[in-house]
Short mmCIF file of C-alpha atoms in Angstrom, two decimals:
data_model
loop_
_atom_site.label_atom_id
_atom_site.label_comp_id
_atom_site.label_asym_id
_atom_site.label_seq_id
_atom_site.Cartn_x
_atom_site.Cartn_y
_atom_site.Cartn_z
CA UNK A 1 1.11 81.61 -140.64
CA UNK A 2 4.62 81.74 -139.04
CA UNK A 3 6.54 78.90 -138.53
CA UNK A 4 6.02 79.21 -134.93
CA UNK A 5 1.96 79.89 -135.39
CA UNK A 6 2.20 76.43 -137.45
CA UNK A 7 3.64 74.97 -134.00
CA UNK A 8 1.23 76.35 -131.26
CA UNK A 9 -1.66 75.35 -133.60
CA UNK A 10 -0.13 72.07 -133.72
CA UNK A 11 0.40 71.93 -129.67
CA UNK A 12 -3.19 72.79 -129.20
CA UNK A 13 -4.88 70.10 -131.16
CA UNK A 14 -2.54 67.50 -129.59
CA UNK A 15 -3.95 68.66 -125.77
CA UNK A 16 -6.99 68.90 -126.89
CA UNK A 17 -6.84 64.92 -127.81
CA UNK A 18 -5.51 64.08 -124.47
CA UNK A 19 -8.32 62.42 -122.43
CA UNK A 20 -6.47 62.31 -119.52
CA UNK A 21 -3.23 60.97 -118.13
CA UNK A 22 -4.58 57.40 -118.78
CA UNK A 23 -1.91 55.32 -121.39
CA UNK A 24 -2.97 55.67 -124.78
CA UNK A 25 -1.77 54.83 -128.45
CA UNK A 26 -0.09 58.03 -130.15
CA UNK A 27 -1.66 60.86 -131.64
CA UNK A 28 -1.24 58.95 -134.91
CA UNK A 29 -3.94 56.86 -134.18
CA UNK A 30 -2.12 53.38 -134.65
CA UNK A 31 -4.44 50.51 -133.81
CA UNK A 32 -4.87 49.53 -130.23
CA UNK A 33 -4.41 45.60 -131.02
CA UNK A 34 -1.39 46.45 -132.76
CA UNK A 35 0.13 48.30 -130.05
CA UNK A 36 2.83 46.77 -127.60
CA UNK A 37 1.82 46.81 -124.30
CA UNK A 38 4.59 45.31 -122.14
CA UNK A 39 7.49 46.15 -123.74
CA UNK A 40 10.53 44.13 -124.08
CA UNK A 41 13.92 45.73 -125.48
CA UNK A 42 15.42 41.85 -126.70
CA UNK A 43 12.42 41.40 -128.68
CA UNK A 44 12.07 41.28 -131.97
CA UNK A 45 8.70 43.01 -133.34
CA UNK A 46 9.16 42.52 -136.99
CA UNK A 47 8.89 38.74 -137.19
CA UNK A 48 8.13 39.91 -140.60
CA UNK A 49 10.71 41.66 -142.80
CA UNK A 50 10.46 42.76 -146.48
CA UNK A 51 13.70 42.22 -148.32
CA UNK A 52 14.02 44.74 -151.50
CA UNK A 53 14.71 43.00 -154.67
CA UNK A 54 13.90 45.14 -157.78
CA UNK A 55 13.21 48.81 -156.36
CA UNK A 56 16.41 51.01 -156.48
CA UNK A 57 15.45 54.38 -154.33
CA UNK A 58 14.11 53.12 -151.75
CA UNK A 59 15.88 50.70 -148.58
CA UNK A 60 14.79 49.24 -145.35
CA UNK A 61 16.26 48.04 -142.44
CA UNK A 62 14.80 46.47 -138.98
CA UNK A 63 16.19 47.20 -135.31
CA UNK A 64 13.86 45.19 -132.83
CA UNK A 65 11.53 47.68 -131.96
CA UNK A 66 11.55 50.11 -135.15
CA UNK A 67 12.78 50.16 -139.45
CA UNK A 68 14.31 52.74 -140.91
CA UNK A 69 13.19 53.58 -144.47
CA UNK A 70 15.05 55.87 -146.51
CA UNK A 71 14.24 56.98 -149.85
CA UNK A 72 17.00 57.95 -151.67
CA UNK A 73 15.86 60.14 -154.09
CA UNK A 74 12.07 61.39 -152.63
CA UNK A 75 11.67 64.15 -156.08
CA UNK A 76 13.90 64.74 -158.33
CA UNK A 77 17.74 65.82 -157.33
CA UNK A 78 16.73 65.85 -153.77
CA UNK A 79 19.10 64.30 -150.93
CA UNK A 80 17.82 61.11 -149.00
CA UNK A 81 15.65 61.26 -146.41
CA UNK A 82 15.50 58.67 -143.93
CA UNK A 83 12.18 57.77 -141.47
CA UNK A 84 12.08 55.53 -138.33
CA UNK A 85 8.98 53.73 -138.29
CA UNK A 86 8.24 52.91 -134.42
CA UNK A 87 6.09 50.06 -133.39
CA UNK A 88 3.81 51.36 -131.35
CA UNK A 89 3.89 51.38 -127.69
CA UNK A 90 7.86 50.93 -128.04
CA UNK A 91 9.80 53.83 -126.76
CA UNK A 92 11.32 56.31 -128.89
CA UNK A 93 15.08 55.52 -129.79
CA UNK A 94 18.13 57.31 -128.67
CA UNK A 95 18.69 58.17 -132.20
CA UNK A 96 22.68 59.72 -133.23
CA UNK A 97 24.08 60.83 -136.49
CA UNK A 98 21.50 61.14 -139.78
CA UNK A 99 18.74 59.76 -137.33
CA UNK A 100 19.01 61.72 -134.60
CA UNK A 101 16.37 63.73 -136.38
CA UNK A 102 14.42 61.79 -138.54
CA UNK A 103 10.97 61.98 -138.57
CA UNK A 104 9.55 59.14 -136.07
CA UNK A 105 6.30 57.69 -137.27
CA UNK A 106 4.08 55.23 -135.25
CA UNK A 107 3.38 52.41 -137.43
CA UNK A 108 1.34 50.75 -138.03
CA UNK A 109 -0.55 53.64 -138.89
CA UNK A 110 -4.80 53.76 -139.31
CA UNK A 111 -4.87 57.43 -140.55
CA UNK A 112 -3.16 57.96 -143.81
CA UNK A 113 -3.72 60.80 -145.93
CA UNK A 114 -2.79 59.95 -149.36
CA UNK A 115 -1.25 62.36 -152.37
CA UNK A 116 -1.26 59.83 -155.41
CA UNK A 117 -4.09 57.44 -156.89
CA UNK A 118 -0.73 54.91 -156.98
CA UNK A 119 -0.81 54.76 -153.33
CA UNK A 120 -4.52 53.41 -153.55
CA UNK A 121 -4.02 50.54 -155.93
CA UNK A 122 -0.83 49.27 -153.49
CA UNK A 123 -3.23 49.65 -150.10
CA UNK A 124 -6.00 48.26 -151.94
CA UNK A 125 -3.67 45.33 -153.09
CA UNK A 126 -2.60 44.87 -149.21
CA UNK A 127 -6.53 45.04 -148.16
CA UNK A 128 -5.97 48.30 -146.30
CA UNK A 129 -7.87 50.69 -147.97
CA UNK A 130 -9.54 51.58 -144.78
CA UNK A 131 -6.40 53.15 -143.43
CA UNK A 132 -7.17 55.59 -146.04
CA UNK A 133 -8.45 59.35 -144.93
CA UNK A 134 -7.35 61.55 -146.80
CA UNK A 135 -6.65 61.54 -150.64
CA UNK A 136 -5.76 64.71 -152.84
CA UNK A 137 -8.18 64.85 -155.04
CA UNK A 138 -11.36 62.69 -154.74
CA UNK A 139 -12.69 62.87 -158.42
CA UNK A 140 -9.55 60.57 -159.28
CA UNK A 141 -10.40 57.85 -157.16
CA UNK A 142 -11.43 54.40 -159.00
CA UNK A 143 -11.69 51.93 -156.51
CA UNK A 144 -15.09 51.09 -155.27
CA UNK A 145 -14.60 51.06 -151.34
CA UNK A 146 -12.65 54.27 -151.52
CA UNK A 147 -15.49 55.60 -153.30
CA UNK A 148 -17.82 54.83 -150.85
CA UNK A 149 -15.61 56.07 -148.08
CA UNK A 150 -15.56 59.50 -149.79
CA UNK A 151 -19.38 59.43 -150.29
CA UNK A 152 -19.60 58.49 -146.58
CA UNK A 153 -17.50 61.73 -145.97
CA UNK A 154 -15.04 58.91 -144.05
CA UNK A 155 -12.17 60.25 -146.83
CA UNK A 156 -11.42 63.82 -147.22
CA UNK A 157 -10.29 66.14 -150.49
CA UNK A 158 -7.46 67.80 -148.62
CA UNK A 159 -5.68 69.22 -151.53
CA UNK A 160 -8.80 70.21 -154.23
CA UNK A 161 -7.17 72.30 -156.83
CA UNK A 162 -3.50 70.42 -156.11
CA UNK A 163 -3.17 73.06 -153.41
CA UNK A 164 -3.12 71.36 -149.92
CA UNK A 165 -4.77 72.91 -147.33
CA UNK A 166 -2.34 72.77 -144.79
CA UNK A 167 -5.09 73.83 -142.04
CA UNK A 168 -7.85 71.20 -143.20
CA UNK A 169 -4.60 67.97 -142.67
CA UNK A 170 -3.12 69.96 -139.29
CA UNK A 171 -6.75 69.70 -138.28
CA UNK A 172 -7.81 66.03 -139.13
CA UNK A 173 -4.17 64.96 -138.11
CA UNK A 174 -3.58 61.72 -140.24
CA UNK A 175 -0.80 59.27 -138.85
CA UNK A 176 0.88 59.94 -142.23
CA UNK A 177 0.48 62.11 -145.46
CA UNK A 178 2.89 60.43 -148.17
CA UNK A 179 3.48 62.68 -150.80
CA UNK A 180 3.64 61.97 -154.28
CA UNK A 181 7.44 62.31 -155.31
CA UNK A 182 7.28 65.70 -155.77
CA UNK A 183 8.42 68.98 -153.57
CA UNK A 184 5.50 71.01 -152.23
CA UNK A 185 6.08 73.85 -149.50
CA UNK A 186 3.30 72.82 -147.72
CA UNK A 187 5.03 69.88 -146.26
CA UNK A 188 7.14 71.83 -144.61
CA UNK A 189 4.92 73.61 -143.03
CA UNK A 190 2.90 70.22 -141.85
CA UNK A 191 6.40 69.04 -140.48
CA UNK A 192 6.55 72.27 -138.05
CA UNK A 193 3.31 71.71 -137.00
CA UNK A 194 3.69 68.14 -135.75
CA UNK A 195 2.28 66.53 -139.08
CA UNK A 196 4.53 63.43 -140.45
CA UNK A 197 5.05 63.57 -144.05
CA UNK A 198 6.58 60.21 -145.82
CA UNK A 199 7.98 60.39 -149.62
CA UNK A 200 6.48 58.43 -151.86
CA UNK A 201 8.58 58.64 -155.11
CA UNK A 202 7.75 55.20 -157.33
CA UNK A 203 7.53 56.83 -160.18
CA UNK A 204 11.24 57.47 -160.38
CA UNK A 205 11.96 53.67 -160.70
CA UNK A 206 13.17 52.93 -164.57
CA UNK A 207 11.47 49.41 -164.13
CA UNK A 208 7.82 47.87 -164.04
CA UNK A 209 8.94 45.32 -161.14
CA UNK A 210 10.87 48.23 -159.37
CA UNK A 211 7.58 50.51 -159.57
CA UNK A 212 5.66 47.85 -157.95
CA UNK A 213 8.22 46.72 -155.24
CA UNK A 214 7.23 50.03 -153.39
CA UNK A 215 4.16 48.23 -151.76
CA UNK A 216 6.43 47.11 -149.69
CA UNK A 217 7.05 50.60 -148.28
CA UNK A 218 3.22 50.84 -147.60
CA UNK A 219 3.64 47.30 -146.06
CA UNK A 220 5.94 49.03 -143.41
CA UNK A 221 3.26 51.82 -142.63
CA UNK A 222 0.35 49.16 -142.21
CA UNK A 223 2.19 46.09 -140.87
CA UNK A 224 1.53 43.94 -143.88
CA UNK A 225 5.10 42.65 -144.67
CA UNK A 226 3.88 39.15 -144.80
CA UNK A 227 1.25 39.93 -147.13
CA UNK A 228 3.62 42.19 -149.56
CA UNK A 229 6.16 39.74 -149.41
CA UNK A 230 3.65 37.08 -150.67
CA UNK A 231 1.89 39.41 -152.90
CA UNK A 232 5.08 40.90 -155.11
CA UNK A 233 6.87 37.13 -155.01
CA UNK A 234 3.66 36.14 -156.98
CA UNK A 235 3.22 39.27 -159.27
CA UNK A 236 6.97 39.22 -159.90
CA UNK A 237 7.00 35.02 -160.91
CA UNK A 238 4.04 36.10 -163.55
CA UNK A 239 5.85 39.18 -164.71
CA UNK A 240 8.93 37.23 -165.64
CA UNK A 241 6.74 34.12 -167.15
CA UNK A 242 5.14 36.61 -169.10
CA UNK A 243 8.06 37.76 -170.25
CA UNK A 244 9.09 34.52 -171.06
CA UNK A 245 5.85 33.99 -173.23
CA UNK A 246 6.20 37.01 -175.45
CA UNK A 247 10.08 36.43 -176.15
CA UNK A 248 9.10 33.68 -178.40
CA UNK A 249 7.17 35.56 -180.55
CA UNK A 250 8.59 37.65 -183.29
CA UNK A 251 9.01 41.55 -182.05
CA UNK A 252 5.98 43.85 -182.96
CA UNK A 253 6.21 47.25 -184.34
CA UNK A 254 4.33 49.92 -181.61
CA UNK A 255 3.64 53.10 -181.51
CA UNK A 256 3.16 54.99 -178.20
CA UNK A 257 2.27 58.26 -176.54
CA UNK A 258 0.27 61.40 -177.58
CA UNK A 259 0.48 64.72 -178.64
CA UNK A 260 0.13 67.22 -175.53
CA UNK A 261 -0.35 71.02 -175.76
CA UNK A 262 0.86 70.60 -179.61
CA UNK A 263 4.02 67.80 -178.91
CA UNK A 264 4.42 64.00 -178.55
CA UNK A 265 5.31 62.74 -175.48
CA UNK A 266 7.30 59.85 -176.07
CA UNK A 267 8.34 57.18 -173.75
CA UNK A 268 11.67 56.95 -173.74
CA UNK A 269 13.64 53.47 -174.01
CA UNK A 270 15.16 53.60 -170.45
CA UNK A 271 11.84 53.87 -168.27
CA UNK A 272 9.05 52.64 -167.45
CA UNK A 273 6.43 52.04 -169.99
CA UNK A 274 9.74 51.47 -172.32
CA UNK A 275 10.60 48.45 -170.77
CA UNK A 276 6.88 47.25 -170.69
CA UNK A 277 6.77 47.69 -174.38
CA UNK A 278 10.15 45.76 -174.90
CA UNK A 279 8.89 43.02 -172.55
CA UNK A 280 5.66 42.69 -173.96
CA UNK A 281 7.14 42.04 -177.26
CA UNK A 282 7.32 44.48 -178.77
CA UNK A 283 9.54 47.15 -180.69
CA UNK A 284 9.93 50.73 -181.18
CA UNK A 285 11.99 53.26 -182.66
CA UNK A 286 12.85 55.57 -179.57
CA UNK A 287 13.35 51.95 -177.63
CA UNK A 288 17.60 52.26 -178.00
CA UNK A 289 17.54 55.59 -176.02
CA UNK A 290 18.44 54.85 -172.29
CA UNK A 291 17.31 57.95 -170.91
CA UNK A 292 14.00 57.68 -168.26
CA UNK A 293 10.83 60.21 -168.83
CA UNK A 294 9.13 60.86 -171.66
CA UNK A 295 10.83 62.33 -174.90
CA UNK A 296 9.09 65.67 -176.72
CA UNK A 297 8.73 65.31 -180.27
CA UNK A 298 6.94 67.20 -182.88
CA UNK A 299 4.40 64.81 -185.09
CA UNK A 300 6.09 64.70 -188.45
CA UNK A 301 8.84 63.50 -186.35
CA UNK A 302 6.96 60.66 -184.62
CA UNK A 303 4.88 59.98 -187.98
CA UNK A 304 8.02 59.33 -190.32
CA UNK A 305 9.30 56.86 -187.75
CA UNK A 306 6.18 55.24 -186.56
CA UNK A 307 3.53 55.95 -188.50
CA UNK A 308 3.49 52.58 -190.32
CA UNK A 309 3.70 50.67 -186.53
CA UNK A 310 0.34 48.20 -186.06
CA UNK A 311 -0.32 48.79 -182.69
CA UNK A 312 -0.61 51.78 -181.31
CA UNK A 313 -0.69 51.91 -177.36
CA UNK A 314 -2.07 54.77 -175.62
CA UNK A 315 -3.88 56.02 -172.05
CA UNK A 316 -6.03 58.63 -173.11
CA UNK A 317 -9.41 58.20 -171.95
CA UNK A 318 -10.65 57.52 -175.81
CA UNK A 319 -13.33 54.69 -176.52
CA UNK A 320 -14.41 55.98 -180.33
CA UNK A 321 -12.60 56.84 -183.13
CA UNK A 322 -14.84 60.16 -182.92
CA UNK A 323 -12.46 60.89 -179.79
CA UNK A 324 -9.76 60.57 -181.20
CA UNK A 325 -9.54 62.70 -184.39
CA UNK A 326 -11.25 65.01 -182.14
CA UNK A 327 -8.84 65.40 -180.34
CA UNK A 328 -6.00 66.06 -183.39
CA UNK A 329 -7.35 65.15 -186.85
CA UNK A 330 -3.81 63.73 -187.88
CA UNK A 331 -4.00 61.04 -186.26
CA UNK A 332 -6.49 59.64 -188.52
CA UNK A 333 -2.95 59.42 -190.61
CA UNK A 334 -1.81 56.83 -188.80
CA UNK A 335 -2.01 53.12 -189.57
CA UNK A 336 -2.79 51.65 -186.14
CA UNK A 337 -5.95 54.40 -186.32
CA UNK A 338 -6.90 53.38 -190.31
CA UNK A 339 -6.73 49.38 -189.19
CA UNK A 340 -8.63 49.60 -186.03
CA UNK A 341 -5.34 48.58 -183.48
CA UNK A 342 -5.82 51.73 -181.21
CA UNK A 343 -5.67 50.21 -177.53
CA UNK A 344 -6.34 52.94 -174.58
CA UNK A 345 -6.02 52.22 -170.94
CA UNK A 346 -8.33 52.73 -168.84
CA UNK A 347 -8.51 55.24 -165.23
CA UNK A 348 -8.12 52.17 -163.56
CA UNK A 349 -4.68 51.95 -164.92
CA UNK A 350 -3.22 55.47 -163.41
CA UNK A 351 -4.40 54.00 -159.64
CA UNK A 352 -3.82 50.10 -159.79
CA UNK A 353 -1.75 49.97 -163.11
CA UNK A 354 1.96 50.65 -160.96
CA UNK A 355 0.55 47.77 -158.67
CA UNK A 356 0.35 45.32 -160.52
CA UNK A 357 2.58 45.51 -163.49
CA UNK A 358 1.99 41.40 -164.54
CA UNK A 359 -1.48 42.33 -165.35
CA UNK A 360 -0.43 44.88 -167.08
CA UNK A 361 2.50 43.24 -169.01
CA UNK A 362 -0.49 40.11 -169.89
CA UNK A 363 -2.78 42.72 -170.91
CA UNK A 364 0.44 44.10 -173.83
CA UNK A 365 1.05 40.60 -174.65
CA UNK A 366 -2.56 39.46 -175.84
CA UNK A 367 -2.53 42.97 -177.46
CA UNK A 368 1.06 43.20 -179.45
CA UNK A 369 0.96 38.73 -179.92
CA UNK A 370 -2.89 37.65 -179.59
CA UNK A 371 -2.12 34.10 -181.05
CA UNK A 372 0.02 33.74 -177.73
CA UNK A 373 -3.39 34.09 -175.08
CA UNK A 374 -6.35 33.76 -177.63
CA UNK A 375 -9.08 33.64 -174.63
CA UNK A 376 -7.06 36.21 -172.40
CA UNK A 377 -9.60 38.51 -169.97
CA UNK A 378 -8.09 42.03 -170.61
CA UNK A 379 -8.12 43.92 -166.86
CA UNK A 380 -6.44 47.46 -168.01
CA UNK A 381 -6.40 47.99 -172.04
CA UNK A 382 -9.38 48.04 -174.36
CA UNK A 383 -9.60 49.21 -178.10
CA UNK A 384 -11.23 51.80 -178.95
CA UNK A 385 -14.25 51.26 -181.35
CA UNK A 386 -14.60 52.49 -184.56
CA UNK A 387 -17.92 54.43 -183.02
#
C-alpha cells in the first residue's frame, strides 16, 4: 500500500473505535484507573522518577504531565530518536524544536506488542506481562503466563517468519510495538498509519548492569518506576557483591562461543558477555580486545589459544555430549569437552538472562570458582551430561 492507503486504513479503524462523543482513554488503550481525570497543569504526575545509572543509550527526563525518552542510538549508526510519553488524560504538549514531532505515546500503556524475548523477561520482572499482546514470534516465548496468553489466543504472532505483518498490528492496534534494536521498513509504514513504534536497543550496551538498566524504559511505558527503581537497586547491590566474591579467587581460564556456519563467534573483551566472564572470575585470551560484538575466528585459531581452558561456557541448546560432537566432531578436541566442564545456558537465558544479570553473574561464579558457593541453586547454566 501507499503511504497515504497506510493512513486512511489507519483513520478508519480509529472511527470505527469511537463509541460516541462520550470522554474516553486514547486509542492506545491506557488503563482507565490510570488515567487523569481532572487535570491540573502545576501537578506533578510522576511522583515516581527513574534516575539512569549504568545504561549509556538511553535518557529520561520528566515535565509534570509527560517524559521524554530518547534513545540515542535505537540500531546501529542511527541518529537519536526522542518519544514523549503522555500521562493519560493530560493534554498533548505544545511541543517546539526536536519535539515538535516526536512520536506522543499514552502511557501507561495496556497493549504492547513486543519484538524481542528481552522485552518479556524485563515486563515479567515488573509483573506486567499482561500488558503483553503481541510478540514476534510465539515459539520463543519461555515464560509460563505468556505461554498461556498465547494458548488463550490473548497474545498474537504478528511477525511469524521475522516478517511483520504490518496489516495484522494496524489492525489489533497495540498502544506500543517496541522494536528490537534493529531497522525494519515496516515501522515506517506502522508510523504513517497511526501505529507508535518505540526502540528498544539494549543489546547495544557494552555492560551487564547497563543491559539490565533498560527496564527502566519499560517502567516508563507501564508506570512501574517505583518498582524498577527498587528492582535494579537490588539486582545491581548483588551484581557488584558478586563481583566482589569472585575477585578473591584466583582468575580461571574459559573458553567461550561456538562455531557458526563454519566460524567461531567470539565474544569480544569490550561487551557484554566479556565483561561477565571477567567479572565472574574468570580469564580469556580475546578478553584485552576492547571492541563490542562478537569476534569471527576460524577453529585452529580459537583451539591454539583456548583449547587447554577448563571451562568452557556456551548457550547452545546442548544437554549430551552426543549433541555436541554432533554438531562439529572437533570439539571433542577440546579439554573442557574431554573433562566434562561444558556448561550451556538454557532458552530461559535469551528472554530473562539481560534481566537479571546478578543471577546470571552467581550462576558464572559457582561455575568458573565452585569452592566460593558450594550449595549454590543454578537458575540459567547447566552442564551438559556425558549422555
Amino acid at each position: 500500500m501507499s503511504r497515504v492507503s497506510w493512513a486512511a486504513l489507519a483513520a478508519a479503524i480509529a472511527l470505527a473505535l469511537i463509541p460516541s462523543a462520550c470522554a474516553s482513554p486514547p486509542h492506545t488503550g491506557a488503563p482507565r484507573h490510570a488515567c487523569i481525570t481532572d487535570f491540573d497543569p502545576n501537578a506533578d504526575y510522576f511522583p515516581d522518577k527513574s534516575t539512569v545509572v549504568d545504561a549509556t543509550n538511553f535518557t529520561l527526563s520528566y515535565h509534570r504531565s509527560y517524559q521524554v525518552l530518547t534513545v540515542k542510538q535505537p540500531y546501529p549508526n542511527a541518529s537519536p530518536e526522542s518519544y514523549v510519553l503522555l500521562r493519560c488524560g493530560a493534554p498533548a504538549p505544545q511541543l517546539t524544536g526536536e519535539l515538535a514531532h516526536a512520536q506522543q505515546i499514552t502511557v501507561p500503556v495496556a497493549s504492547l506488542y513486543s519484538a524481542s524475548t528481552t522485552h518479556l523477561g524485563m515486563l515479567a520482572e515488573l509483573d506486567q506481562t499482561d500488558v503483553v499482546s503481541g510478540v514476534a514470534a510465539a515459539a520463543t516465548v519461555v515464560n509460563p503466563a505468556l505461554r498461556q496468553r498465547i494458548q488463550a489466543g490473548k497474545v498474537t504472532e504478528y511477525a511469524p517468519g521475522a516478517q511483520v505483518s504490518v496489516e495484522a498490528v494496524v489492525a489489533a492496534r497495540p498502544g506500543v510495538l517496541v522494536t528490537a534494536g534493529t531497522d525494519d521498513p515496516s515501522y515506517a509504514k506502522l508510523r504513517d498509519a497511526g501505529i507508535d513504534v518505540l526502540a528498544d536497543a539494549e543489546w547495544l550496551e557494552a555492560t551487564p548492569l547497563g543491559r539490565a538498566e533498560w527496564v527502566k524504559v519499560f517502567a516508563a511505558l507501564t508506570g512501574t518506576e517505583k518498582k524498577a527503581g527498587e528492582l535494579y537497586g537490588r539486582l545491581r547491590g548483588d551484581y557488584g557483591k558478586a563481583a566482589e566474591k569472585a575477585a578473591t579467587a584466583r582468575p580461571v581460564e574459559v573458553l567461550s562461543g561456538t562455531m557458526q556456519q563454519g566460524t567461531w563467534s567470539m565474544p569480544a573483551g569490550g561487551g557484554y558477555a566479556g565483561q561477565l566472564i571477567v567479572d565472574a572470575g574468570g580469564s580469556y585470551p580475546w578478553a584485552g580486545d576492547t571492541r563490542t560484538g562478537s569476534l569471527q575466528l576460524n577453529f585452529e585459531s580459537v583451539y591454539a589459544k583456548a583449547g587447554f581452558a577448563p571451562r568452557w561456557l556456551v548457550t547452545s541448546d546442548w544437554k549430551t555430549l552426543d549433541d555436541v560432537l554432533a554438531a562439529d566432531i572437533r570439539y571433542g578436541r577440546l579439554a573442557a569437552v574431554r573433562e566434562g566442564q561444558l556448561w550451556s545456558a538454557s532458552s530461559d537465558y535469551w528472554e530473562r538472562g539481560a534481566a537479571r544479570p546478578d543471577l546470571v553473574l552467581a550462576d558464572l561464579v559457582a561455575i568458573l570458582h565452585p569452592e566460593l558457593d558450594p550449595d549454590h541453586e543454578f537458575v540459567f547454566y547447566r552442564q551438559v551430561t556425558r549422555g
